[in-house]
mmCIF file of C-alpha atoms in Angstrom:
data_model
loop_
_atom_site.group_PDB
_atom_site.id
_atom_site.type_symbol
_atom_site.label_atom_id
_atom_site.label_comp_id
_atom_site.label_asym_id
_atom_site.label_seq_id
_atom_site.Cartn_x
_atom_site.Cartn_y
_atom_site.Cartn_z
ATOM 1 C CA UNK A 1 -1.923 17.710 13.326
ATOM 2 C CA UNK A 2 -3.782 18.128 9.896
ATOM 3 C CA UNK A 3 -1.571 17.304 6.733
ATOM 4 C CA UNK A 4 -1.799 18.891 3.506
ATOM 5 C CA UNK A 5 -4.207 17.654 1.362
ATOM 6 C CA UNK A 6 -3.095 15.952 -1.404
ATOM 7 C CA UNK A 7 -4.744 14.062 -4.001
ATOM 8 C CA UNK A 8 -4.579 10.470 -4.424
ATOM 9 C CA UNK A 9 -5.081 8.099 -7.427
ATOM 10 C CA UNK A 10 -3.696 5.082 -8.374
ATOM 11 C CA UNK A 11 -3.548 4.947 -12.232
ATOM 12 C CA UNK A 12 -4.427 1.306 -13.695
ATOM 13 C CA UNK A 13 -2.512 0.683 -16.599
ATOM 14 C CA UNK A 14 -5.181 0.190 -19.756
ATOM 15 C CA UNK A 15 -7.714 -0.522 -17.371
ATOM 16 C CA UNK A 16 -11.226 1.480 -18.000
ATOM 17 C CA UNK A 17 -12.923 2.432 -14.931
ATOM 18 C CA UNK A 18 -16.555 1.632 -15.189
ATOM 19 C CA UNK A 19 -17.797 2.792 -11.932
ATOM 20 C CA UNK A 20 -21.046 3.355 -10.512
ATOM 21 C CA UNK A 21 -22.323 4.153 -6.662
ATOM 22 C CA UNK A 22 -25.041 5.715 -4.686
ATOM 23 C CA UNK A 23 -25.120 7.511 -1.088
ATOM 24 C CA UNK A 24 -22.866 6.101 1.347
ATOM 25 C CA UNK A 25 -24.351 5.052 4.683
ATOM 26 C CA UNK A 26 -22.465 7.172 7.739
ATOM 27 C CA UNK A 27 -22.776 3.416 9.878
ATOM 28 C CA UNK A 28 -19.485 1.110 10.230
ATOM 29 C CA UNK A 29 -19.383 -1.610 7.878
ATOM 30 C CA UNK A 30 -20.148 -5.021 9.335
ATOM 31 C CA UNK A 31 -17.250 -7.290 8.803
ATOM 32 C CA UNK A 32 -18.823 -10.183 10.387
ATOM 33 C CA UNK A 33 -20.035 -10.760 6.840
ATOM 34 C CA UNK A 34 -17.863 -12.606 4.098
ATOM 35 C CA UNK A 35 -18.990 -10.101 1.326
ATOM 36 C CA UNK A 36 -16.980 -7.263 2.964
ATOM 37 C CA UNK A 37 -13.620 -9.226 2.712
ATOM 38 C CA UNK A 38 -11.625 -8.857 -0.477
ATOM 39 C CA UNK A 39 -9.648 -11.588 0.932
ATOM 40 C CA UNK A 40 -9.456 -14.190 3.907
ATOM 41 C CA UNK A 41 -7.351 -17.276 3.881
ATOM 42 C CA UNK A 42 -8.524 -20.494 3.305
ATOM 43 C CA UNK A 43 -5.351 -21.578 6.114
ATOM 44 C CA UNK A 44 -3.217 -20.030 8.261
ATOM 45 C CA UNK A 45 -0.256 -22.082 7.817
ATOM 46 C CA UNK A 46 2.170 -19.160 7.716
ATOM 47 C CA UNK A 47 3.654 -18.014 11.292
ATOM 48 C CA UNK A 48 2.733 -14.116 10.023
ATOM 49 C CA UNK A 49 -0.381 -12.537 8.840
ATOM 50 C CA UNK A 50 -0.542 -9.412 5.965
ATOM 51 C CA UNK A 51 -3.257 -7.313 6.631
ATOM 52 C CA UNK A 52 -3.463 -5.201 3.036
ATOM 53 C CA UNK A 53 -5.373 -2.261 1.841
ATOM 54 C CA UNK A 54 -5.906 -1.625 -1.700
ATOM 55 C CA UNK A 55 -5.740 1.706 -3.535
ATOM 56 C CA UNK A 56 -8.082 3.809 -4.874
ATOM 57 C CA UNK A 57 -10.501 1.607 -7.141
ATOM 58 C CA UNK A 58 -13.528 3.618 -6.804
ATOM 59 C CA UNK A 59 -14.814 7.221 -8.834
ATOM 60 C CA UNK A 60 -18.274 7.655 -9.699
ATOM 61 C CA UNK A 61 -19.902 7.457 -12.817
ATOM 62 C CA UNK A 62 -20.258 11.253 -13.223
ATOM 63 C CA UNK A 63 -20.514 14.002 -10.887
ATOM 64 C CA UNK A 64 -24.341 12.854 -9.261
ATOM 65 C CA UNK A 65 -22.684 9.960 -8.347
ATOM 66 C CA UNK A 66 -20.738 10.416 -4.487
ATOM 67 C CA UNK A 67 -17.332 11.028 -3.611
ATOM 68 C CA UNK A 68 -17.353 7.733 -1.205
ATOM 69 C CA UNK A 69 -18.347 4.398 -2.680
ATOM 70 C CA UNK A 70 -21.118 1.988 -0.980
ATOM 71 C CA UNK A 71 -19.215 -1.074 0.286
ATOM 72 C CA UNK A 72 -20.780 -3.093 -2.536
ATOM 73 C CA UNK A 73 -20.110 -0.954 -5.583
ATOM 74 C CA UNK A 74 -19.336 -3.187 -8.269
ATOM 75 C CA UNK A 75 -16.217 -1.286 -10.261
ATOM 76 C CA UNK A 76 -14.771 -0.763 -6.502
ATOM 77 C CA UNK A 77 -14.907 -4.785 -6.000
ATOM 78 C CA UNK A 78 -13.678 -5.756 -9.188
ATOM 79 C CA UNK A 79 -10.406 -2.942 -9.458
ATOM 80 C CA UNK A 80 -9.714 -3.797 -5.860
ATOM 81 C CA UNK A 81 -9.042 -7.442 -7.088
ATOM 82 C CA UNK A 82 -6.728 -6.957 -9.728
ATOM 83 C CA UNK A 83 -4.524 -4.142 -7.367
ATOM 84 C CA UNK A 84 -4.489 -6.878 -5.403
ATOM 85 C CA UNK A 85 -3.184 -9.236 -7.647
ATOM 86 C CA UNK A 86 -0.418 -6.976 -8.720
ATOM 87 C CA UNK A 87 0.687 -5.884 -5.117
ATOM 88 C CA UNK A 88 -0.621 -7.971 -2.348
ATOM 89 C CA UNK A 89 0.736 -11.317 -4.116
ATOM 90 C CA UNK A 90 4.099 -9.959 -3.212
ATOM 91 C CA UNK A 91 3.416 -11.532 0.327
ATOM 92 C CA UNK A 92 1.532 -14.643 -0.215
ATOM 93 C CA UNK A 93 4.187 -16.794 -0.379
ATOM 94 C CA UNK A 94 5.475 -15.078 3.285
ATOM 95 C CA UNK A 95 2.035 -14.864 5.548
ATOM 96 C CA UNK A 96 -1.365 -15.421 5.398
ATOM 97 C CA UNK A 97 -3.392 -12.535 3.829
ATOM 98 C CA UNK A 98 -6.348 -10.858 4.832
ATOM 99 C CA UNK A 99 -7.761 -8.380 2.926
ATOM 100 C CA UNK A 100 -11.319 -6.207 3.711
ATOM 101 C CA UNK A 101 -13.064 -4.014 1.437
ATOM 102 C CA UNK A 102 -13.351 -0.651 2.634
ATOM 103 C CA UNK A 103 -15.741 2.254 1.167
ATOM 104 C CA UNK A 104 -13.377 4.432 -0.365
ATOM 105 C CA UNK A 105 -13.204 8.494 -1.335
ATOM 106 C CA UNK A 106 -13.251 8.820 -5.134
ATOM 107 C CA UNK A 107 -10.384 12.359 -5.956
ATOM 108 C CA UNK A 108 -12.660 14.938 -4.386
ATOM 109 C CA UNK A 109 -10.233 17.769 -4.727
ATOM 110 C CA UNK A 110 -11.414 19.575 -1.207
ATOM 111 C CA UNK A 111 -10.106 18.558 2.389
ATOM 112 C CA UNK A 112 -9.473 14.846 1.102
ATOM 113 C CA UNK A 113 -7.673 14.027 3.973
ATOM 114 C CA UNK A 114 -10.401 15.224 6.606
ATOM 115 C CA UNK A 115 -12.538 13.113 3.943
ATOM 116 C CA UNK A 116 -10.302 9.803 3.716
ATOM 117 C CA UNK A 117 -10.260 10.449 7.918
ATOM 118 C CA UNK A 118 -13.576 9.913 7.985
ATOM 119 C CA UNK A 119 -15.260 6.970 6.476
ATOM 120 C CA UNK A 120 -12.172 5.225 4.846
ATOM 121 C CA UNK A 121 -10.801 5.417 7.693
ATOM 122 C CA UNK A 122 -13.153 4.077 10.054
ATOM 123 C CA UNK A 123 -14.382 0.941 8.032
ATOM 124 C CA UNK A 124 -10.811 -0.280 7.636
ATOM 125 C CA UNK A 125 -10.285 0.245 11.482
ATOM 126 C CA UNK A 126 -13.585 -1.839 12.102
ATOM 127 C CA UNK A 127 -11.480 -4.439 9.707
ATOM 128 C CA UNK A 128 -8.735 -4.674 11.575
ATOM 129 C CA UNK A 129 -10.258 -4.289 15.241
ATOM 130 C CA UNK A 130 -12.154 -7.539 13.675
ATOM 131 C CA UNK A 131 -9.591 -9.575 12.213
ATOM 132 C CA UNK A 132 -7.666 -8.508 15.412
ATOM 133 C CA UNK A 133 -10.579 -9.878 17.073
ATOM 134 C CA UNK A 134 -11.453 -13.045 15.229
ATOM 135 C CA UNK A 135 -8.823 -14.400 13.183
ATOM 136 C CA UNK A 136 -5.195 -13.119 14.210
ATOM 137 C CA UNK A 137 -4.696 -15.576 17.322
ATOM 138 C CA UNK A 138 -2.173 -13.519 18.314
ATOM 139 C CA UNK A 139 0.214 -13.684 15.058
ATOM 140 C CA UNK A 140 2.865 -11.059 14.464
ATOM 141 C CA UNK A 141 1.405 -9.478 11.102
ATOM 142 C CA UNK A 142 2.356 -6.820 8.205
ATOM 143 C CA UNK A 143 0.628 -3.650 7.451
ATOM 144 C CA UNK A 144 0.420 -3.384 3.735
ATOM 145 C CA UNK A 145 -1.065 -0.368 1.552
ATOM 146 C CA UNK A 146 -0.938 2.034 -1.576
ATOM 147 C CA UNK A 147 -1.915 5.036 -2.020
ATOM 148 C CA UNK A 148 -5.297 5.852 -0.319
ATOM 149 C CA UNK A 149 -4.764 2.504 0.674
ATOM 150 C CA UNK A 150 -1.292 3.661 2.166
ATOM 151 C CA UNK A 151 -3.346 6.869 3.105
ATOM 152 C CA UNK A 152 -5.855 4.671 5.663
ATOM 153 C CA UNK A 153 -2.782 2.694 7.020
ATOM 154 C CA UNK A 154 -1.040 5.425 8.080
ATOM 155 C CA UNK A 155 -4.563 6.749 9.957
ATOM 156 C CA UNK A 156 -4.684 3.308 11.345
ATOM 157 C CA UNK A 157 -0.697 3.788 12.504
ATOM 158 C CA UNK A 158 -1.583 6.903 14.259
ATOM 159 C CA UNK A 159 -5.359 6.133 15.797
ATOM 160 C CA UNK A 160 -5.627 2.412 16.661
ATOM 161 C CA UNK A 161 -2.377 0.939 17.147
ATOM 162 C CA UNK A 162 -1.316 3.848 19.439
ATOM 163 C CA UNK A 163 -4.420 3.326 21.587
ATOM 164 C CA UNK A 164 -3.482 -0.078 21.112
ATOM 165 C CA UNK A 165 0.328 -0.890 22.091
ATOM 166 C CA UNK A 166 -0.077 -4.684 22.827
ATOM 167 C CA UNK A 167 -0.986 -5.104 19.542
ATOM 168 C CA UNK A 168 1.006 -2.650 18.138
ATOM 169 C CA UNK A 169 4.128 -4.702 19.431
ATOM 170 C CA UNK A 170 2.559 -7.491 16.961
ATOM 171 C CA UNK A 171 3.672 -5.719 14.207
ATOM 172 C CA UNK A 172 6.363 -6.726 11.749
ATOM 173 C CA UNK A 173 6.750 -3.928 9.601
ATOM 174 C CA UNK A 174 3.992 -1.499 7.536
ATOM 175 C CA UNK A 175 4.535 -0.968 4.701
ATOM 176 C CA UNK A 176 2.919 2.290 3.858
ATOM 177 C CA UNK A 177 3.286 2.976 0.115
ATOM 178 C CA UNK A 178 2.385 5.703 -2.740
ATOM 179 C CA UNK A 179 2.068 8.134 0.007
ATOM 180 C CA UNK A 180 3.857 10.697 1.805
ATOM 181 C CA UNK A 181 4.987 9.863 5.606
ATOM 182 C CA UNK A 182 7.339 12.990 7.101
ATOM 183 C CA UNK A 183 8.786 13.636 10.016
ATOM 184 C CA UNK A 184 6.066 16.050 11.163
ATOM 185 C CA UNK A 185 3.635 12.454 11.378
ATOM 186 C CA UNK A 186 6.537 10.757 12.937
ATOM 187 C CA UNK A 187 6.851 13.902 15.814
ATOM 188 C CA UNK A 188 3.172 13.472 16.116
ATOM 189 C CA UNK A 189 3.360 9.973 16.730
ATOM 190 C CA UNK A 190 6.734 9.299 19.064
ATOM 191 C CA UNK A 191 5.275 5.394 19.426
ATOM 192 C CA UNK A 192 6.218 5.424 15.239
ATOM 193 C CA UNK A 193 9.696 4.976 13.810
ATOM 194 C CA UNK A 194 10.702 4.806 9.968
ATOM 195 C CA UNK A 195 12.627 2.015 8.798
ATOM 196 C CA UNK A 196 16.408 2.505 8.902
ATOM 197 C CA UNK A 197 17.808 -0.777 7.119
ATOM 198 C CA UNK A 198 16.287 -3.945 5.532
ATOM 199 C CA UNK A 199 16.479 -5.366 9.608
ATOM 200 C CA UNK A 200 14.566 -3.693 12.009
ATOM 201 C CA UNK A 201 11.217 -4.234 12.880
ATOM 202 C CA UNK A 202 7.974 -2.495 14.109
ATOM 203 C CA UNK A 203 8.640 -0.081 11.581
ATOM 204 C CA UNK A 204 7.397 2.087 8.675
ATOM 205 C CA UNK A 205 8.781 1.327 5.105
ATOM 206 C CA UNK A 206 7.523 3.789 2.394
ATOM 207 C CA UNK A 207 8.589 5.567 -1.067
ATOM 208 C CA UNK A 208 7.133 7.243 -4.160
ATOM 209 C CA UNK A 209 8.738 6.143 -7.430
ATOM 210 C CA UNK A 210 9.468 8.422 -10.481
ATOM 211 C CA UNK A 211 11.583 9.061 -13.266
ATOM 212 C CA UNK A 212 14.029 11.390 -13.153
ATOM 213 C CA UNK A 213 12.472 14.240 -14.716
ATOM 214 C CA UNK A 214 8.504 14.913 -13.925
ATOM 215 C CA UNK A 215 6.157 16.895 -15.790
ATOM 216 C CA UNK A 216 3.362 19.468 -15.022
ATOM 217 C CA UNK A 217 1.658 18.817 -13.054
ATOM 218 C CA UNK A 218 3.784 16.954 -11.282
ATOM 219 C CA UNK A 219 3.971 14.138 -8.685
ATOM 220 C CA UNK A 220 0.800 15.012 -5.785
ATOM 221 C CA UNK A 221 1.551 12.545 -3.463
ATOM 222 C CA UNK A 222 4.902 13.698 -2.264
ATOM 223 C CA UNK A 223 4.949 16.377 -0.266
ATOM 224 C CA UNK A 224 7.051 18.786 1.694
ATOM 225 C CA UNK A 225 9.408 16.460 3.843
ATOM 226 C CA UNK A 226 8.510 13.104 2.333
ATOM 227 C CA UNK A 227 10.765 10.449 4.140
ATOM 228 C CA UNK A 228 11.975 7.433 1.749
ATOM 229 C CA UNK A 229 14.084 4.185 1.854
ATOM 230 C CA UNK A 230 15.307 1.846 -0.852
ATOM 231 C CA UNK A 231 13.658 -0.879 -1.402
ATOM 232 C CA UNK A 232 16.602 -2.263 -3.445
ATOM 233 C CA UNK A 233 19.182 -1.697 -1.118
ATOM 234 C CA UNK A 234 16.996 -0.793 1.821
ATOM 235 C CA UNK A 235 19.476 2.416 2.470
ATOM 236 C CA UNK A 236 17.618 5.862 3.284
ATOM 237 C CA UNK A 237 20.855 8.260 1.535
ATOM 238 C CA UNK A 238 21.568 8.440 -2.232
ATOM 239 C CA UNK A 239 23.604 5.197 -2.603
ATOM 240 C CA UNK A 240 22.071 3.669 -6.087
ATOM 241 C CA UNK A 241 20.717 0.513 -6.638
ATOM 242 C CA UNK A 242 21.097 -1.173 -10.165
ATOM 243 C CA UNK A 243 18.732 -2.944 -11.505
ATOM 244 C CA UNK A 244 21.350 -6.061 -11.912
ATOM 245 C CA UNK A 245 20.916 -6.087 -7.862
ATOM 246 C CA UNK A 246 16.643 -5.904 -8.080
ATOM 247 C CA UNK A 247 15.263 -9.402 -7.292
ATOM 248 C CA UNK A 248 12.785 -8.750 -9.618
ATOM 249 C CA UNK A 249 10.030 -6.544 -11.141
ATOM 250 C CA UNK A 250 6.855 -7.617 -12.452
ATOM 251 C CA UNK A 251 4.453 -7.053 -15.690
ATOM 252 C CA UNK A 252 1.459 -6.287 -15.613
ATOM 253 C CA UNK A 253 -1.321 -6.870 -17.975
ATOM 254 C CA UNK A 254 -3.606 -4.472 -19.749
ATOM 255 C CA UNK A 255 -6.672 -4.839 -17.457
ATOM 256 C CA UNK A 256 -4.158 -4.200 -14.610
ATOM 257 C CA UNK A 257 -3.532 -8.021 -12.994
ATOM 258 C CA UNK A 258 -0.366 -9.503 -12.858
ATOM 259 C CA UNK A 259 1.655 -11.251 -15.787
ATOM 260 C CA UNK A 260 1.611 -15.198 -15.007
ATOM 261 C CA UNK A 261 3.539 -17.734 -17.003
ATOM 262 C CA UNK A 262 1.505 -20.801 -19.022
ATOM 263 C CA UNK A 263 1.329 -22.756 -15.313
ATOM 264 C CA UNK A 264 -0.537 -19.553 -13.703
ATOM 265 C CA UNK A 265 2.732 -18.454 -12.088
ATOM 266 C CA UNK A 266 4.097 -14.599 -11.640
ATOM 267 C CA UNK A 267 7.780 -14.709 -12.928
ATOM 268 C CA UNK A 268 10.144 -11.861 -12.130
ATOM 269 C CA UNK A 269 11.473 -9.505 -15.027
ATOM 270 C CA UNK A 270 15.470 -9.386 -14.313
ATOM 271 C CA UNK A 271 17.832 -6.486 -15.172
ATOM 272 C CA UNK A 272 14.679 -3.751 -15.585
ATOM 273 C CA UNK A 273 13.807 -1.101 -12.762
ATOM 274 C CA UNK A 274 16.688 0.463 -10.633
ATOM 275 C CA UNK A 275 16.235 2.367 -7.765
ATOM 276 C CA UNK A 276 17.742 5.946 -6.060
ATOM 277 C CA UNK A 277 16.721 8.102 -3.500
ATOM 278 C CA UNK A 278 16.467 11.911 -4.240
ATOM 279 C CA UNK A 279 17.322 13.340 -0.276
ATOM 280 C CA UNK A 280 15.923 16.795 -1.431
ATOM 281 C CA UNK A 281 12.480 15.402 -3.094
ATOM 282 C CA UNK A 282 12.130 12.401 -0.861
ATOM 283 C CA UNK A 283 11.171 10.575 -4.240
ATOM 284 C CA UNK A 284 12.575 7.343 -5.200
ATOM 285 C CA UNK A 285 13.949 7.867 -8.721
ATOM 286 C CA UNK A 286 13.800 4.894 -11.178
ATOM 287 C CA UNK A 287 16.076 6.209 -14.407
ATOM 288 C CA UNK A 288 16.155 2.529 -16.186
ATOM 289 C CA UNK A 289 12.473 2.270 -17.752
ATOM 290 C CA UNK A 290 11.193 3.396 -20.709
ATOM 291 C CA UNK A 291 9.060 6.736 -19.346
ATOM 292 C CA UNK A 292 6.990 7.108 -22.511
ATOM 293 C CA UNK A 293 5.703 3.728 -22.186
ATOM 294 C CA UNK A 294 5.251 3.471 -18.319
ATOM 295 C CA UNK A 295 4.191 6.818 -17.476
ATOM 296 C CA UNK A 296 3.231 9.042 -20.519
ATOM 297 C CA UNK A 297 1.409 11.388 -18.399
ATOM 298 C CA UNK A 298 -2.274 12.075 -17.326
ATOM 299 C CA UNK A 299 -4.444 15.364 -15.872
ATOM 300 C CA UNK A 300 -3.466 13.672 -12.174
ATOM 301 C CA UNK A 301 0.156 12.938 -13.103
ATOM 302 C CA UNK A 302 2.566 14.557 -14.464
ATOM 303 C CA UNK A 303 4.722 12.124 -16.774
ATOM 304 C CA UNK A 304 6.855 10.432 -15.072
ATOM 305 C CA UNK A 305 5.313 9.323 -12.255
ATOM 306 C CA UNK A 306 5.310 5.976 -11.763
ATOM 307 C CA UNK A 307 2.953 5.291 -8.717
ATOM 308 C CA UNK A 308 1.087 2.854 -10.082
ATOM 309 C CA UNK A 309 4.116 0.508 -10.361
ATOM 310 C CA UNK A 310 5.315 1.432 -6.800
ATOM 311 C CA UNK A 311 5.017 -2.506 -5.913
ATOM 312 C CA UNK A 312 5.954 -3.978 -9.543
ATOM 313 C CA UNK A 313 8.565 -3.016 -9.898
ATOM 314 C CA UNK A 314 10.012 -3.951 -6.776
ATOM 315 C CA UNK A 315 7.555 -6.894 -6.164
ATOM 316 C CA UNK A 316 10.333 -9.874 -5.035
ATOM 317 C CA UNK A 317 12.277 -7.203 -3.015
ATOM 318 C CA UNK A 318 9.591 -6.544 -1.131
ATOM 319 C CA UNK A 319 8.862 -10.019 -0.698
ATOM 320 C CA UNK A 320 12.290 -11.101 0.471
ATOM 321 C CA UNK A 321 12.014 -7.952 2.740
ATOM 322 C CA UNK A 322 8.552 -8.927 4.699
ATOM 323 C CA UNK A 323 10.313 -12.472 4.918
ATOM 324 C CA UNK A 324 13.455 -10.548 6.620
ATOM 325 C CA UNK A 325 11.910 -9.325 8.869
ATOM 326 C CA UNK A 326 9.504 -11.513 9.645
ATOM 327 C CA UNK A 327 12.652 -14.105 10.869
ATOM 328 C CA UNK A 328 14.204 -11.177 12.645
ATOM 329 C CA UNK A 329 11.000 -10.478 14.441
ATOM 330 C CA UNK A 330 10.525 -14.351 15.495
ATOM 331 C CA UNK A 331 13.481 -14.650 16.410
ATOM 332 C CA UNK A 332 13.398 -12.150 19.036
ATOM 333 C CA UNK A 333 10.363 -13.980 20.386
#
């Protein structure tokens, strides 16, 4: 079933994107080699792995540059690492992360979802039919994206892990962020099921967070029939969730990492971001932060939009969540 296309971005806060990139090869990445991993542990002392796919970190330098990155493109490699400081650090204290880099679509506004189908999509399945391969040893493990990050993990959902249902029934939970999932996937894909409570397992967790009120031109990647739960209160109806009950936000520094205290440690920020579903949008509203500060607005997103804090500002919910469910699934074993 094709989706609408939608375009993706992920917006790093004060962060200039100095990009460059030349033609993509149409051949599968080769994840046999180090280079091509963002991330692989140094031990796998945790009973779960996180398999995590960053957002978009690539656009070209101008428009003779391509719409997909080379594996190796420099600005790619570097913005990957600090979205992965600010999101995927949520679950390092929970399972043992792996992390490939994947040749990503820049905004091309034209059939970007046949486009992030295509070669997105197919490197980060040759990731994870690798890391399946080579260094899960059978661990239960966590599906972890954002945006086209989110994007690729829901193609990976739908194409590998149906044609692949013992491994499927490895999976914890995905959480498949800064993107739209609706029930129209879910119909396409009876093996899939959306997470009803902060309990259940081989499920799909996702949301888009915004402030109450968003501005032309608006929010792009929710559309029509966008399915959300809390990730405060892990409820999928309108109950709210103060931000007196958030475990914790995070901040996040000007070249877009994560704010660590004096001994190199990511503290949470109390009392800051609530959190309320909006049935009729399928948006996750967040009415507590300052808008002008957080999301003034840009030519992608209307202000207001807070994607690029989907995972701050919910950072030690989500981590108490993966660990959840991570018991729940053991102890089923």
């Amino acid at each position: 079933m094709k989706r609408k296309n939608i375009a993706l971005l992920v917006v790093v806060v004060g962060l200039g994107l100095v990009l460059s990139g030349c033609g993509a090869p149409k051949d599968v990445t080769d994840y046999s080699k180090a280079e091509h991993w963002l991330n692989i542990p140094s031990s796998t002392d945790k009973a779960v792995d996180v398999f995590y796919l960053y957002p978009t970190t690539y656009a070209p330098a101008d428009q003779t540059n391509p719409s997909i990155s080379t594996i190796d493109d420099a600005g790619m490699m570097a913005n990957a690492k600090l979205a992965y400081d600010r999101q995927a650090t949520a679950f390092e204290t929970v399972a043992n992360i792996y992390a490939p880099f994947y040749r990503q679509d820049n905004l091309s506004p034209v059939d970007r979802e046949e486009t992030i189908a295509g070669i997105p999509t197919t490197d980060a399945t040759a990731a994870f039919e690798y890391y399946i391969k080579h260094y899960n040893n059978g661990r239960p493990f966590i599906l972890v994206g954002h945006s086209q990050g989110a994007d690729v993990t829901s193609n990976l959902l739908s194409g590998y892990l149906k044609d692949h249902p013992d491994v499927y029934k490895r999976m914890v939970v995905a959480y498949v962020v800064g993107y739209t999932v609706t029930e129209d996937y879910l119909s396409a894909n009876p093996h899939l099921k959306f997470a009803e409570g902060s309990d259940d397992t081989g499920v799909i967790v996702s949301y888009n967070t915004e402030a109450p009120e968003v501005l032309a031109p608006g929010n792009p990647v929710i559309t029509a029939g966008a399915l959300a739960i809390n990730p405060i209160n892990w409820k999928r109806d309108e109950t709210l969730a103060t931000a007196a009950e958030n475990l914790g936000s995070i901040g996040i520094n000007k070249d877009g990492s994560a704010k660590r205290n004096a001994e190199g440690i990511i503290e949470p920020v109390m009392n800051f971001a609530d959190a309320q579903i909006d049935l009729d949008k399928g948006a996750l509203i967040c009415s507590t932060v300052n808008v002008d500060l957080y999301s003034p607005g840009s030519a992608t997103f209307g202000k207001g939009v807070y994607h690029t804090f989907d995972y701050p500002f919910y950072y030690f919910n989500l981590r108490q969540n993966a660990e959840n469910r991570s018991d729940k699934y053991l102890e089923k074993q």
